[in-house]
Amino acid sequence: MKAFKYRIYPTKSQQEVLEGEFGAVRWAYNYYLAANRDLRAIKERRMSFVEMTTDLARLKMTDEYRWLTGAYAQSLNQAIKNLMDGYTRHKNGQSRAPVFKSKHDLNKACYYPQGVKFKGRKIHIPKLGLVKVILDRHFLGKIKTVTLKKTPTNKYFVSILVDDGAEQPKLNKTIPKNKVIGVDVGIKDFAVDSNGNRTANPRHFMKYHARLQTAQKSLSRKQIGSKRRVKQRLKVASIHEKVANCRHDFLHKTSTKMVDENQAVILEKLNVKGMTKNRRLAKHVQDLGLGKYSRLVEYKCAWRGKHFLEIDQWYPSSKTCFECCSVNKDLTLSDRTWECFSCGTILNRDLNAAKNIRREGINVIGQLGVSVLEFSENVEGMSDYYLDLALTNSSLKEALKLSSVV
């Protein structure tokens, strides 16, 4: 499954239809969220998906809710399914309990599980008809689900989930040690890897902080309900969108480079929610997008058949000396370099942490049945047969000779 996102340009009449769709989807979600809360208070259970969709069909036949027939039925059913998914994620501890959606929320969405087709440079969407679309890239596969979204800057996008029919690559059971990399992320430098490479923190939000302050100050002075307030709100939203786009582009480029150049990427699992409770660092931590960076590296490794691992957040990567493994319990956040009290080595905090993360990751990968070989040559692209043979004979050169003979 892969998702492709395109911008669309609906006409004014189509935008009016979409506003009705957004409202109907939000209403269905909120209505059955309230119904489940009431039912749980009485009978200590929730309605099933079948019960909710059956009840929705009954409501459409009443005079009070006959207006629901104007909305796309599959979108309403998908909203109910999203509510059920929210309950499941909350039960598994992955997110908070579902909450009501406000009509003042500027991020709006509706769903089309079927009926979407491409016709030239236009896309056919149920209830809308043909809509102009910018196809900046093409895809092959079967369309599964389409989500139509409206951003706070009044832009419309479609996210298309496609099943390309390809099998997910299998993970290599044998990888060269020089293709395993450990990465330590932070605020001073966005990322420092075990090879000594540093990626500077771009600080996207701070670049636009002054412009955002001026725009928000002007917005606060506008009269509520006036046209000038609407225009100024769009200016504020466009600055936030610019920051988000810059961060999104940076994270994608950085993660792609990291995955392409290595066979295994080791990160440290961070408690981002806890880090944001520091009032002095919260803004800088949120600007990094650490959670998203980890997710990008994870699924890109899965796409390419490479290993991804997050070591325990309580592993003392910064406080442990890479040379002698002694732990400096007195190390503070302000100490960027420190001297090991045991072996006397001068250590850089971030580089030392990245090396420790790599070493710990190699140990964990080895316990999972993956062989990490000590090769000086570049063995990327070799077959598993010759890599296993090299492991048995403890010599890469012998395996290469056998390979040339065959």
mmCIF file of C-alpha atoms in Angstrom, residues 4-8 115-126 129-146 157-162:
data_model
loop_
_atom_site.group_PDB
_atom_site.id
_atom_site.type_symbol
_atom_site.label_atom_id
_atom_site.label_comp_id
_atom_site.label_asym_id
_atom_site.label_seq_id
_atom_site.Cartn_x
_atom_site.Cartn_y
_atom_site.Cartn_z
ATOM 1 C CA PHE A 4 -0.142 9.540 -3.458
ATOM 2 C CA LYS A 5 -1.228 13.111 -2.812
ATOM 3 C CA TYR A 6 -2.441 15.498 -5.525
ATOM 4 C CA ARG A 7 -3.851 19.002 -5.484
ATOM 5 C CA ILE A 8 -7.288 19.525 -7.040
ATOM 6 C CA GLY A 115 -16.171 5.350 -7.303
ATOM 7 C CA VAL A 116 -13.070 7.490 -7.942
ATOM 8 C CA LYS A 117 -11.586 7.356 -11.462
ATOM 9 C CA PHE A 118 -9.009 9.333 -13.456
ATOM 10 C CA LYS A 119 -9.995 10.689 -16.838
ATOM 11 C CA GLY A 120 -7.110 12.475 -18.516
ATOM 12 C CA ARG A 121 -6.158 15.506 -16.456
ATOM 13 C CA LYS A 122 -9.293 15.294 -14.353
ATOM 14 C CA ILE A 123 -10.515 13.039 -11.595
ATOM 15 C CA HIS A 124 -14.085 11.834 -11.201
ATOM 16 C CA ILE A 125 -15.323 12.042 -7.605
ATOM 17 C CA PRO A 126 -18.814 10.900 -6.522
ATOM 18 C CA GLY A 129 -18.178 14.935 -11.056
ATOM 19 C CA LEU A 130 -14.983 15.784 -12.925
ATOM 20 C CA VAL A 131 -12.476 17.930 -11.007
ATOM 21 C CA LYS A 132 -9.224 19.385 -12.330
ATOM 22 C CA VAL A 133 -6.179 17.660 -10.804
ATOM 23 C CA ILE A 134 -2.420 18.242 -11.031
ATOM 24 C CA LEU A 135 -0.837 14.851 -11.752
ATOM 25 C CA ASP A 136 2.784 15.559 -10.845
ATOM 26 C CA ARG A 137 3.536 11.814 -10.634
ATOM 27 C CA HIS A 138 1.832 8.653 -11.827
ATOM 28 C CA PHE A 139 1.182 5.365 -10.102
ATOM 29 C CA LEU A 140 0.381 1.777 -11.037
ATOM 30 C CA GLY A 141 -2.044 -0.306 -9.037
ATOM 31 C CA LYS A 142 -5.592 -0.524 -7.766
ATOM 32 C CA ILE A 143 -7.147 2.472 -6.008
ATOM 33 C CA LYS A 144 -8.384 1.402 -2.577
ATOM 34 C CA THR A 145 -9.454 4.574 -0.727
ATOM 35 C CA VAL A 146 -9.477 8.296 -1.542
ATOM 36 C CA PHE A 157 -6.007 17.822 -1.942
ATOM 37 C CA VAL A 158 -6.806 14.172 -2.604
ATOM 38 C CA SER A 159 -4.790 11.397 -0.939
ATOM 39 C CA ILE A 160 -5.071 8.163 -2.917
ATOM 40 C CA LEU A 161 -4.217 4.848 -1.269
ATOM 41 C CA VAL A 162 -2.993 2.416 -3.934
#
